PDB file of C-alpha atoms in Angstrom:
ATOM      1  CA  MET A  11       0.000   0.000   0.000  1.00 41.00           C
ATOM      2  CA  THR A  12       1.277   3.452  -0.891  1.00 45.00           C
ATOM      3  CA  ASN A  13       1.199   6.284   1.586  1.00 51.00           C
ATOM      4  CA  ASP A  14      -0.109   8.849  -0.887  1.00 69.00           C
ATOM      5  CA  TRP A  15      -3.088   7.076  -2.473  1.00 92.00           C
ATOM      6  CA  LEU A  16      -5.053  10.072  -1.179  1.00 96.00           C
ATOM      7  CA  ARG A  17      -2.950  13.095  -0.318  1.00 96.00           C
ATOM      8  CA  ILE A  18      -4.288  16.244   1.316  1.00 97.00           C
ATOM      9  CA  ASP A  19      -1.778  19.080   1.378  1.00 96.00           C
ATOM     10  CA  GLY A  20      -2.119  22.381   3.207  1.00 97.00           C
ATOM     11  CA  LEU A  21      -5.870  22.910   2.893  1.00 97.00           C
ATOM     12  CA  ALA A  22      -7.111  26.266   4.099  1.00 97.00           C
ATOM     13  CA  LYS A  23     -10.710  27.462   4.346  1.00 97.00           C
ATOM     14  CA  SER A  24     -12.228  30.326   6.326  1.00 96.00           C
ATOM     15  CA  PHE A  25     -15.750  31.486   7.050  1.00 95.00           C
ATOM     16  CA  ASP A  26     -16.178  35.151   7.999  1.00 92.00           C
ATOM     17  CA  GLY A  27     -12.569  35.281   9.098  1.00 89.00           C
ATOM     18  CA  VAL A  28     -12.753  32.114  11.188  1.00 93.00           C
ATOM     19  CA  LYS A  29     -10.353  29.429  10.018  1.00 95.00           C
ATOM     20  CA  ALA A  30     -12.145  26.102   9.591  1.00 96.00           C
ATOM     21  CA  LEU A  31      -9.055  24.566   7.969  1.00 97.00           C
ATOM     22  CA  ALA A  32      -5.635  26.064   8.618  1.00 96.00           C
ATOM     23  CA  GLY A  33      -3.051  24.362   6.427  1.00 96.00           C
ATOM     24  CA  PHE A  34      -4.447  20.912   7.147  1.00 97.00           C
ATOM     25  CA  SER A  35      -2.561  17.937   5.684  1.00 96.00           C
ATOM     26  CA  CYS A  36      -2.914  14.172   5.913  1.00 95.00           C
ATOM     27  CA  SER A  37      -2.808  11.081   3.729  1.00 95.00           C
ATOM     28  CA  LEU A  38      -4.802   7.900   3.318  1.00 96.00           C
ATOM     29  CA  ARG A  39      -3.397   4.575   2.237  1.00 94.00           C
ATOM     30  CA  GLU A  40      -5.219   2.342  -0.189  1.00 94.00           C
ATOM     31  CA  GLY A  41      -7.416  -0.110   1.711  1.00 95.00           C
ATOM     32  CA  GLU A  42      -7.124   1.844   4.972  1.00 96.00           C
ATOM     33  CA  ILE A  43      -9.816   3.065   7.364  1.00 97.00           C
ATOM     34  CA  LEU A  44      -8.804   6.476   8.703  1.00 97.00           C
ATOM     35  CA  GLY A  45     -10.754   8.088  11.531  1.00 96.00           C
ATOM     36  CA  LEU A  46     -11.138  11.835  12.013  1.00 96.00           C
ATOM     37  CA  LEU A  47     -11.696  12.866  15.610  1.00 93.00           C
ATOM     38  CA  GLY A  48     -12.128  16.284  17.120  1.00 91.00           C
ATOM     39  CA  PRO A  49     -14.555  18.535  18.960  1.00 90.00           C
ATOM     40  CA  ASN A  50     -17.424  20.306  17.244  1.00 89.00           C
ATOM     41  CA  GLY A  51     -16.043  23.075  15.076  1.00 90.00           C
ATOM     42  CA  ALA A  52     -12.711  21.331  14.546  1.00 93.00           C
ATOM     43  CA  GLY A  53     -13.131  21.429  10.738  1.00 95.00           C
ATOM     44  CA  LYS A  54     -13.929  17.778  10.096  1.00 96.00           C
ATOM     45  CA  THR A  55     -17.061  18.261   7.974  1.00 95.00           C
ATOM     46  CA  THR A  56     -15.462  21.227   6.224  1.00 97.00           C
ATOM     47  CA  LEU A  57     -12.644  18.885   5.234  1.00 97.00           C
ATOM     48  CA  PHE A  58     -15.164  16.431   3.776  1.00 97.00           C
ATOM     49  CA  ASN A  59     -16.899  19.272   1.933  1.00 97.00           C
ATOM     50  CA  VAL A  60     -13.603  20.328   0.359  1.00 97.00           C
ATOM     51  CA  ILE A  61     -12.572  16.785  -0.596  1.00 97.00           C
ATOM     52  CA  SER A  62     -15.964  16.104  -2.188  1.00 96.00           C
ATOM     53  CA  GLY A  63     -16.127  19.431  -4.023  1.00 96.00           C
ATOM     54  CA  PHE A  64     -18.932  21.123  -2.117  1.00 95.00           C
ATOM     55  CA  LEU A  65     -16.484  23.804  -0.985  1.00 96.00           C
ATOM     56  CA  ALA A  66     -13.463  25.228  -2.787  1.00 95.00           C
ATOM     57  CA  PRO A  67     -10.378  25.684  -0.586  1.00 96.00           C
ATOM     58  CA  GLU A  68      -8.509  28.970  -0.428  1.00 96.00           C
ATOM     59  CA  SER A  69      -5.251  27.050  -0.775  1.00 97.00           C
ATOM     60  CA  GLY A  70      -3.940  23.518  -0.731  1.00 97.00           C
ATOM     61  CA  ASN A  71      -4.588  20.393  -2.791  1.00 97.00           C
ATOM     62  CA  VAL A  72      -6.567  17.162  -2.760  1.00 97.00           C
ATOM     63  CA  VAL A  73      -4.857  14.482  -4.859  1.00 97.00           C
ATOM     64  CA  LEU A  74      -6.347  11.024  -5.416  1.00 96.00           C
ATOM     65  CA  ARG A  75      -4.176   8.425  -7.157  1.00 94.00           C
ATOM     66  CA  GLY A  76      -1.997  11.164  -8.583  1.00 93.00           C
ATOM     67  CA  VAL A  77      -4.928  13.200  -9.954  1.00 95.00           C
ATOM     68  CA  ASN A  78      -5.461  16.670  -8.516  1.00 96.00           C
ATOM     69  CA  LEU A  79      -9.165  17.041  -7.680  1.00 96.00           C
ATOM     70  CA  THR A  80      -8.907  20.438  -5.981  1.00 96.00           C
ATOM     71  CA  GLY A  81     -11.784  22.718  -6.892  1.00 90.00           C
ATOM     72  CA  LYS A  82     -13.509  20.269  -9.215  1.00 95.00           C
ATOM     73  CA  PRO A  83     -17.319  20.117  -8.959  1.00 96.00           C
ATOM     74  CA  PRO A  84     -18.928  17.343  -6.903  1.00 95.00           C
ATOM     75  CA  HIS A  85     -20.107  15.302  -9.899  1.00 92.00           C
ATOM     76  CA  ARG A  86     -16.569  15.192 -11.309  1.00 94.00           C
ATOM     77  CA  ILE A  87     -15.171  14.113  -7.964  1.00 95.00           C
ATOM     78  CA  ALA A  88     -17.848  11.423  -7.683  1.00 93.00           C
ATOM     79  CA  THR A  89     -16.866  10.166 -11.135  1.00 92.00           C
ATOM     80  CA  ALA A  90     -13.243  10.035  -9.957  1.00 94.00           C
ATOM     81  CA  GLY A  91     -14.282   7.493  -7.336  1.00 94.00           C
ATOM     82  CA  ILE A  92     -15.305   9.364  -4.173  1.00 96.00           C
ATOM     83  CA  ALA A  93     -18.691   9.010  -2.464  1.00 96.00           C
ATOM     84  CA  ARG A  94     -19.850  10.374   0.853  1.00 96.00           C
ATOM     85  CA  THR A  95     -22.603  10.344   3.419  1.00 95.00           C
ATOM     86  CA  PHE A  96     -23.957  13.432   5.180  1.00 93.00           C
ATOM     87  CA  GLN A  97     -25.091  14.086   8.709  1.00 89.00           C
ATOM     88  CA  ASP A  98     -28.487  15.071   7.288  1.00 89.00           C
ATOM     89  CA  LEU A  99     -28.492  11.882   5.135  1.00 89.00           C
ATOM     90  CA  ARG A 100     -29.935  13.480   1.931  1.00 91.00           C
ATOM     91  CA  LEU A 101     -32.014  10.520   0.901  1.00 95.00           C
ATOM     92  CA  ILE A 102     -35.016  11.009  -1.373  1.00 94.00           C
ATOM     93  CA  ARG A 103     -37.409  10.119   1.373  1.00 92.00           C
ATOM     94  CA  GLN A 104     -40.576   9.749  -0.726  1.00 94.00           C
ATOM     95  CA  LEU A 105     -38.937   7.207  -3.042  1.00 96.00           C
ATOM     96  CA  SER A 106     -38.576   3.558  -2.149  1.00 97.00           C
ATOM     97  CA  VAL A 107     -35.449   2.186  -0.541  1.00 97.00           C
ATOM     98  CA  LEU A 108     -34.655   0.292  -3.761  1.00 96.00           C
ATOM     99  CA  ASP A 109     -35.126   3.371  -5.943  1.00 95.00           C
ATOM    100  CA  ASN A 110     -32.747   5.373  -3.747  1.00 96.00           C
ATOM    101  CA  VAL A 111     -30.092   2.729  -4.378  1.00 96.00           C
ATOM    102  CA  LEU A 112     -30.839   2.522  -8.110  1.00 94.00           C
ATOM    103  CA  LEU A 113     -30.376   6.278  -8.450  1.00 92.00           C
ATOM    104  CA  SER A 114     -26.864   5.935  -7.036  1.00 91.00           C
ATOM    105  CA  PHE A 115     -25.461   3.891  -9.905  1.00 90.00           C
ATOM    106  CA  ARG A 116     -23.216   5.884 -12.223  1.00 80.00           C
ATOM    107  CA  ASP A 117     -23.543   6.149 -16.030  1.00 69.00           C
ATOM    108  CA  GLN A 118     -26.989   4.628 -16.253  1.00 65.00           C
ATOM    109  CA  PRO A 119     -28.112   4.068 -19.864  1.00 59.00           C
ATOM    110  CA  GLY A 120     -31.422   5.848 -19.286  1.00 57.00           C
ATOM    111  CA  GLU A 121     -29.529   9.088 -18.616  1.00 55.00           C
ATOM    112  CA  ARG A 122     -28.848   9.373 -22.355  1.00 54.00           C
ATOM    113  CA  LEU A 123     -31.875   9.871 -24.589  1.00 54.00           C
ATOM    114  CA  GLY A 124     -30.203   8.148 -27.529  1.00 53.00           C
ATOM    115  CA  ASN A 125     -29.957   4.907 -25.593  1.00 54.00           C
ATOM    116  CA  VAL A 126     -33.725   4.817 -25.159  1.00 53.00           C
ATOM    117  CA  PHE A 127     -34.306   4.882 -28.917  1.00 57.00           C
ATOM    118  CA  PHE A 128     -31.259   3.130 -30.352  1.00 52.00           C
ATOM    119  CA  ARG A 129     -30.017   0.805 -27.612  1.00 58.00           C
ATOM    120  CA  GLY A 130     -33.245  -0.235 -25.983  1.00 64.00           C
ATOM    121  CA  LYS A 131     -32.299  -3.866 -25.358  1.00 71.00           C
ATOM    122  CA  SER A 132     -28.860  -3.100 -23.924  1.00 70.00           C
ATOM    123  CA  SER A 133     -30.370  -0.351 -21.773  1.00 72.00           C
ATOM    124  CA  GLN A 134     -32.966  -2.749 -20.404  1.00 79.00           C
ATOM    125  CA  ASP A 135     -30.274  -5.339 -19.708  1.00 78.00           C
ATOM    126  CA  GLN A 136     -28.172  -2.798 -17.818  1.00 76.00           C
ATOM    127  CA  GLU A 137     -31.153  -1.607 -15.804  1.00 85.00           C
ATOM    128  CA  ALA A 138     -31.960  -5.220 -14.886  1.00 86.00           C
ATOM    129  CA  ALA A 139     -28.338  -5.788 -13.840  1.00 87.00           C
ATOM    130  CA  ASN A 140     -28.443  -2.640 -11.686  1.00 89.00           C
ATOM    131  CA  ARG A 141     -31.658  -3.806 -10.057  1.00 91.00           C
ATOM    132  CA  ASN A 142     -30.142  -7.193  -9.270  1.00 90.00           C
ATOM    133  CA  GLU A 143     -27.019  -5.593  -7.814  1.00 93.00           C
ATOM    134  CA  ALA A 144     -29.067  -3.116  -5.771  1.00 94.00           C
ATOM    135  CA  THR A 145     -31.130  -5.984  -4.377  1.00 95.00           C
ATOM    136  CA  SER A 146     -27.951  -7.890  -3.490  1.00 94.00           C
ATOM    137  CA  LEU A 147     -26.518  -4.860  -1.679  1.00 95.00           C
ATOM    138  CA  LEU A 148     -29.713  -4.459   0.312  1.00 96.00           C
ATOM    139  CA  GLU A 149     -29.650  -8.151   1.200  1.00 94.00           C
ATOM    140  CA  GLU A 150     -26.042  -7.944   2.366  1.00 92.00           C
ATOM    141  CA  CYS A 151     -26.864  -4.987   4.600  1.00 93.00           C
ATOM    142  CA  GLY A 152     -30.102  -6.443   5.968  1.00 92.00           C
ATOM    143  CA  LEU A 153     -32.482  -4.030   4.250  1.00 96.00           C
ATOM    144  CA  ALA A 154     -33.925  -6.308   1.556  1.00 95.00           C
ATOM    145  CA  GLU A 155     -37.295  -6.638   3.287  1.00 95.00           C
ATOM    146  CA  LYS A 156     -37.595  -2.841   3.244  1.00 96.00           C
ATOM    147  CA  ALA A 157     -36.800  -2.517  -0.477  1.00 96.00           C
ATOM    148  CA  ASN A 158     -40.263  -1.328  -1.499  1.00 96.00           C
ATOM    149  CA  ASP A 159     -40.889   0.863   1.541  1.00 97.00           C
ATOM    150  CA  PRO A 160     -40.472   4.641   1.292  1.00 97.00           C
ATOM    151  CA  ALA A 161     -37.099   5.667   2.663  1.00 96.00           C
ATOM    152  CA  GLU A 162     -38.851   7.974   5.129  1.00 96.00           C
ATOM    153  CA  ASP A 163     -40.437   4.928   6.798  1.00 96.00           C
ATOM    154  CA  LEU A 164     -37.076   3.519   7.849  1.00 96.00           C
ATOM    155  CA  SER A 165     -35.698   4.054  11.314  1.00 94.00           C
ATOM    156  CA  TYR A 166     -32.910   6.605  11.635  1.00 95.00           C
ATOM    157  CA  GLY A 167     -30.315   3.842  11.874  1.00 94.00           C
ATOM    158  CA  GLN A 168     -31.718   2.108   8.794  1.00 95.00           C
ATOM    159  CA  GLN A 169     -31.628   5.399   6.898  1.00 96.00           C
ATOM    160  CA  LYS A 170     -27.959   5.779   7.783  1.00 95.00           C
ATOM    161  CA  LEU A 171     -27.369   2.238   6.578  1.00 95.00           C
ATOM    162  CA  LEU A 172     -29.210   3.035   3.336  1.00 96.00           C
ATOM    163  CA  SER A 173     -26.928   6.042   2.805  1.00 95.00           C
ATOM    164  CA  LEU A 174     -23.954   3.708   3.040  1.00 95.00           C
ATOM    165  CA  VAL A 175     -25.567   1.280   0.584  1.00 95.00           C
ATOM    166  CA  CYS A 176     -26.009   4.160  -1.868  1.00 94.00           C
ATOM    167  CA  CYS A 177     -22.269   4.879  -1.627  1.00 94.00           C
ATOM    168  CA  LEU A 178     -21.548   1.234  -2.406  1.00 94.00           C
ATOM    169  CA  ALA A 179     -23.894   1.345  -5.399  1.00 94.00           C
ATOM    170  CA  ALA A 180     -21.902   4.295  -6.738  1.00 92.00           C
ATOM    171  CA  LYS A 181     -18.893   1.945  -6.876  1.00 91.00           C
ATOM    172  CA  ALA A 182     -16.683   4.531  -5.206  1.00 93.00           C
ATOM    173  CA  ASP A 183     -13.157   3.559  -4.216  1.00 94.00           C
ATOM    174  CA  LEU A 184     -13.072   6.104  -1.378  1.00 97.00           C
ATOM    175  CA  LEU A 185     -15.970   6.488   1.036  1.00 97.00           C
ATOM    176  CA  LEU A 186     -16.261   9.559   3.252  1.00 97.00           C
ATOM    177  CA  LEU A 187     -18.571   8.667   6.140  1.00 97.00           C
ATOM    178  CA  ASP A 188     -19.800  11.538   8.300  1.00 95.00           C
ATOM    179  CA  GLU A 189     -20.697  10.233  11.781  1.00 94.00           C
ATOM    180  CA  PRO A 190     -22.047   6.878  10.553  1.00 94.00           C
ATOM    181  CA  VAL A 191     -23.054   5.571  13.994  1.00 94.00           C
ATOM    182  CA  ALA A 192     -24.106   8.779  15.747  1.00 92.00           C
ATOM    183  CA  GLY A 193     -27.588   8.633  17.218  1.00 91.00           C
ATOM    184  CA  ILE A 194     -28.428   5.048  16.267  1.00 93.00           C
ATOM    185  CA  ALA A 195     -29.380   2.038  18.388  1.00 92.00           C
ATOM    186  CA  PRO A 196     -26.630  -0.234  19.755  1.00 92.00           C
ATOM    187  CA  GLU A 197     -27.618  -3.225  17.598  1.00 90.00           C
ATOM    188  CA  MET A 198     -27.523  -1.040  14.493  1.00 92.00           C
ATOM    189  CA  ILE A 199     -24.120   0.304  15.542  1.00 94.00           C
ATOM    190  CA  GLU A 200     -22.744  -3.234  15.533  1.00 93.00           C
ATOM    191  CA  LYS A 201     -24.221  -3.914  12.104  1.00 93.00           C
ATOM    192  CA  MET A 202     -22.844  -0.656  10.698  1.00 95.00           C
ATOM    193  CA  LEU A 203     -19.377  -1.199  12.143  1.00 95.00           C
ATOM    194  CA  GLY A 204     -19.285  -4.729  10.771  1.00 95.00           C
ATOM    195  CA  ILE A 205     -20.046  -3.462   7.277  1.00 95.00           C
ATOM    196  CA  ILE A 206     -17.484  -0.653   7.542  1.00 96.00           C
ATOM    197  CA  ARG A 207     -14.834  -3.017   8.869  1.00 95.00           C
ATOM    198  CA  ASP A 208     -15.279  -5.228   5.797  1.00 95.00           C
ATOM    199  CA  LEU A 209     -15.028  -2.419   3.222  1.00 96.00           C
ATOM    200  CA  PRO A 210     -11.249  -2.785   2.658  1.00 96.00           C
ATOM    201  CA  ASN A 211     -11.903  -6.429   1.736  1.00 95.00           C
ATOM    202  CA  GLN A 212     -14.096  -5.055  -1.055  1.00 93.00           C
ATOM    203  CA  GLY A 213     -11.315  -2.826  -2.347  1.00 93.00           C
ATOM    204  CA  LYS A 214     -12.600   0.296  -0.583  1.00 96.00           C
ATOM    205  CA  SER A 215     -10.732   2.924   1.406  1.00 97.00           C
ATOM    206  CA  VAL A 216     -12.567   4.837   4.110  1.00 97.00           C
ATOM    207  CA  MET A 217     -12.271   8.147   5.904  1.00 97.00           C
ATOM    208  CA  LEU A 218     -14.793   8.563   8.675  1.00 96.00           C
ATOM    209  CA  ILE A 219     -15.760  11.281  11.113  1.00 96.00           C
ATOM    210  CA  GLU A 220     -16.895   9.969  14.452  1.00 91.00           C
ATOM    211  CA  HIS A 221     -17.232  11.074  18.076  1.00 87.00           C
ATOM    212  CA  ASP A 222     -17.774   7.540  19.380  1.00 85.00           C
ATOM    213  CA  LEU A 223     -14.298   6.520  20.559  1.00 85.00           C
ATOM    214  CA  ASP A 224     -15.300   2.888  20.968  1.00 88.00           C
ATOM    215  CA  ALA A 225     -16.422   2.766  17.334  1.00 91.00           C
ATOM    216  CA  VAL A 226     -13.163   4.346  16.195  1.00 91.00           C
ATOM    217  CA  MET A 227     -11.149   1.854  18.214  1.00 91.00           C
ATOM    218  CA  GLN A 228     -13.036  -1.036  16.609  1.00 92.00           C
ATOM    219  CA  VAL A 229     -12.716  -0.156  12.932  1.00 96.00           C
ATOM    220  CA  CYS A 230      -9.967   2.403  12.294  1.00 97.00           C
ATOM    221  CA  ASP A 231      -6.419   1.515  11.313  1.00 96.00           C
ATOM    222  CA  ARG A 232      -5.221   5.040  12.011  1.00 96.00           C
ATOM    223  CA  VAL A 233      -6.671   8.203  13.522  1.00 96.00           C
ATOM    224  CA  VAL A 234      -6.141  11.921  12.974  1.00 96.00           C
ATOM    225  CA  PHE A 235      -7.265  14.259  15.731  1.00 94.00           C
ATOM    226  CA  MET A 236      -8.212  17.770  14.582  1.00 94.00           C
ATOM    227  CA  ASP A 237      -8.854  20.956  16.492  1.00 92.00           C
ATOM    228  CA  ALA A 238      -9.425  24.473  15.122  1.00 92.00           C
ATOM    229  CA  GLY A 239      -8.635  23.309  11.591  1.00 94.00           C
ATOM    230  CA  VAL A 240      -5.216  21.834  12.304  1.00 94.00           C
ATOM    231  CA  LYS A 241      -3.899  18.342  12.958  1.00 95.00           C
ATOM    232  CA  VAL A 242      -3.139  17.892  16.642  1.00 93.00           C
ATOM    233  CA  SER A 243      -2.269  14.200  16.721  1.00 94.00           C
ATOM    234  CA  GLU A 244      -1.961  11.232  14.373  1.00 95.00           C
ATOM    235  CA  GLY A 245      -1.333   7.530  14.944  1.00 95.00           C
ATOM    236  CA  THR A 246      -3.056   4.306  15.859  1.00 95.00           C
ATOM    237  CA  PRO A 247      -6.363   4.678  17.728  1.00 93.00           C
ATOM    238  CA  GLU A 248      -4.634   3.724  20.969  1.00 93.00           C
ATOM    239  CA  GLU A 249      -1.803   6.211  20.442  1.00 94.00           C
ATOM    240  CA  VAL A 250      -4.169   9.075  19.695  1.00 93.00           C
ATOM    241  CA  ARG A 251      -6.505   8.251  22.567  1.00 89.00           C
ATOM    242  CA  ASN A 252      -3.583   8.352  24.984  1.00 91.00           C
ATOM    243  CA  ASP A 253      -1.964  11.478  23.549  1.00 92.00           C
ATOM    244  CA  PRO A 254      -1.922  14.144  26.311  1.00 91.00           C
ATOM    245  CA  LYS A 255      -2.795  16.856  23.775  1.00 87.00           C
ATOM    246  CA  VAL A 256      -5.907  14.929  22.762  1.00 87.00           C
ATOM    247  CA  ILE A 257      -6.896  14.236  26.356  1.00 85.00           C
ATOM    248  CA  GLU A 258      -6.587  17.926  27.166  1.00 82.00           C
ATOM    249  CA  ALA A 259      -8.501  19.112  24.090  1.00 75.00           C
ATOM    250  CA  TYR A 260     -11.244  16.545  23.848  1.00 64.00           C
ATOM    251  CA  ILE A 261     -11.489  13.588  26.167  1.00 57.00           C
ATOM    252  CA  ALA A 262     -10.961  15.187  29.553  1.00 54.00           C
TER     253      ALA A 262
END
């Protein structure tokens, strides 16, 4: 595994003069699960917004597999292989669980009008393949029996799980997970962590924001602790948890 599969160099971003990111740098190895810890306002979600193209940084770079993605729009970054979840989930709540997953597949034939008229059979075959794959993903994550239910009828934990399934349907190589287990029931936490823990076995790399230290200890290979937009500590979960600077800023 290379150390610079994802490289973040010197990102800076301010809001009304307040620095959300102040020259922040880190890297992610291929097949690694990296945790981002830090108090509210540390800049964690701002970092995700910059990586995924929802915010443009004032300086610095985001480089994935040698390709500079800095400042590119979100749809270009998604095409490059990055998908993310949000704290507010952003599901289409009136659509079925299955339809939410189907909408997450990239380069669907129905998106091009010409395919409807000139490649009808191949388009239908691809749509059937997507439906089968979406059903398989829902089965693997324990949501198959909810496939035809509106997404809004799911519990909060199930909605979070559906957001993760949508990322998997997008076939992203890098998943940015924003507080995936916050506010959900203990049994759902175990299910979610089990799925996240297995993602590297599926060829995925993960960066996750989480306040639950136990969850971080269970799934993360390495942890970066942020505060006020800068990196305070970096290492294994155990090393970061026991770092006096982290204890002073966050845990104590």
